[in-house]
Amino acid sequence: MPTTAVRLLALLSLMQARPTWTGPELAERLGVSDRTIRTDVDRLRELGYPVATDRGVHGGYRLEAGARMPPLLLDDDETTAIAISLSTLGPQLIAGIDESAARALAKLEQVIPSRLRQQVAALRDATETPQTPARARRDETPVAPQVLAALATAIQESEWCRFDYVKAATGHAPGASEKRRVEPCRLVAWNGRWYLVAYDLDRDDWRTFRVDRMALGARTYRRFDARTLPTDASTLVLRGVAGASWRAHARVIVQAPAAEVLARIDATVGTVELLDESTSALVTGADSLERIAAYLGMLGLDFTVDRPAELRTHLRALGQRYLAAADPGVAPATWSTTTRRTDF
């Protein structure tokens, strides 16, 4: 049986969780007798806490609001959840609350136990949120705070992670589960979901994982030397989210340095590979090859198609359509234009 002080704090926490509790419900939750609950309620009243008793079949105990309301009591998961909301989700959903959220989080960290303070700090330091506006989503899947806390600790301590991961469903078939071993790097919160950016040891490459699809195993306590991300974690997540929805893919050779190509595209459009000082490869995708052709026309740089060959057909059709619209009746060979930079 817990000590009286611990039991009273647990009783207060339960009574803050919902408006009314019956004596037997509280007794069952705390593992004590109904008589002990009555005694503990009397102790709370002696300490100045406004505990009211409602008589009758549907009666029970409840805390009354007022000047003598007890201080807010939070368990571990509740504390972690509030810290997550203040540091990541709040600023995404409400404009202009960044400073207020930071002040509230600082106050929270001052009053919580050292163990939780370290956990919250690890989660805050391991998490980032993309500046790209979120889109409407209706299929959000909740993530347990303790899972986020465990991943944040692994990132902070540079420890391997092992987990079972459910891949995305294909058609009507459910996604298959597979075991993964990774070196965790960053957590990214975006658009109502959490993502882990990590180096996949079995695939020898960087990967992004949806945390709600992970079944995290026990701590490995196996350390690793941190690797350098090829780009920031938010960009990897946004690119992965965009790529997962692409139905058509393409690779083109651009007659420009990689830095110039990167300056003209959005992070979600694709990846740029450095070929030499004056040439790079753009790997991109969209709903259709026709849309890819339109995107490439707005790049404002000379390029050739590497793959697929079908993209060339769409480029020819689009080019002829533009020529006909610009100078009706003029042969394409006599038509010219000045290339202009257009970001996409």
C-alpha angles and dihedrals in degrees: 000000000000120000118269094254093050091046092051091052090049090049091052091048091053093048090053091052095069138003101255138019129183119227094248091050092053092044091053094048093049097038096237138110127274088248091057090052090053090049093048091049089053089050090053090052090050088054090054102259112143102234112169126198121217114202126215139051093308095038130114144133125311139170115242121221119240147099092306095053109142120250118274112275121202132183122218097271092046092051092049092047092053092047090051091050094048096046102038121002099041097059089047094055104034121045118225100016097105095104094042091049091049091052092048091048091050090052091048092052091052095060104036122090119274092249093057092040090060091047093050092046091051091051092048093049094045096050133081134173123214117240090223109110114258121241129226112277132182102177100069115158117204121237122211113245091228090059091054090046091051092050091047090052091050090051092048093047094040092235129158117251127213121195144150110247126200110214122219116282117256115215109313094336117101118240117269121241120233136174118250134192115198146165102232117222114165143358117224124196113199138149096355095310139094123226132190118214109204144151109255108222095199095047095037093224144089116276139178121221131193105236093214089063093053127097101197119215129212121296112281098201085207110138128212137188109255116250126217115255114235087227136350118303095242091057092051091052095046091047091049093049091050093045093051090063097046116114094183128044133192143177121205133180110233122203094224138077117276092245091058092049091048090052090058101048137065119245091247095054098077148282130296122217122202110231100167139324094290104025134062140168124237117205109194144148146190143171091290142004089247090061091047088054090053092048092051090051089060093050091087094215135101115257144162128216117253096174149041104022090210089070089071090063091056092047091052092049092047092046093052090048092053092047092051092048095048099047114010111208095011117121113246092237091066096046120100137170140189112246111237128190114250121175120221 
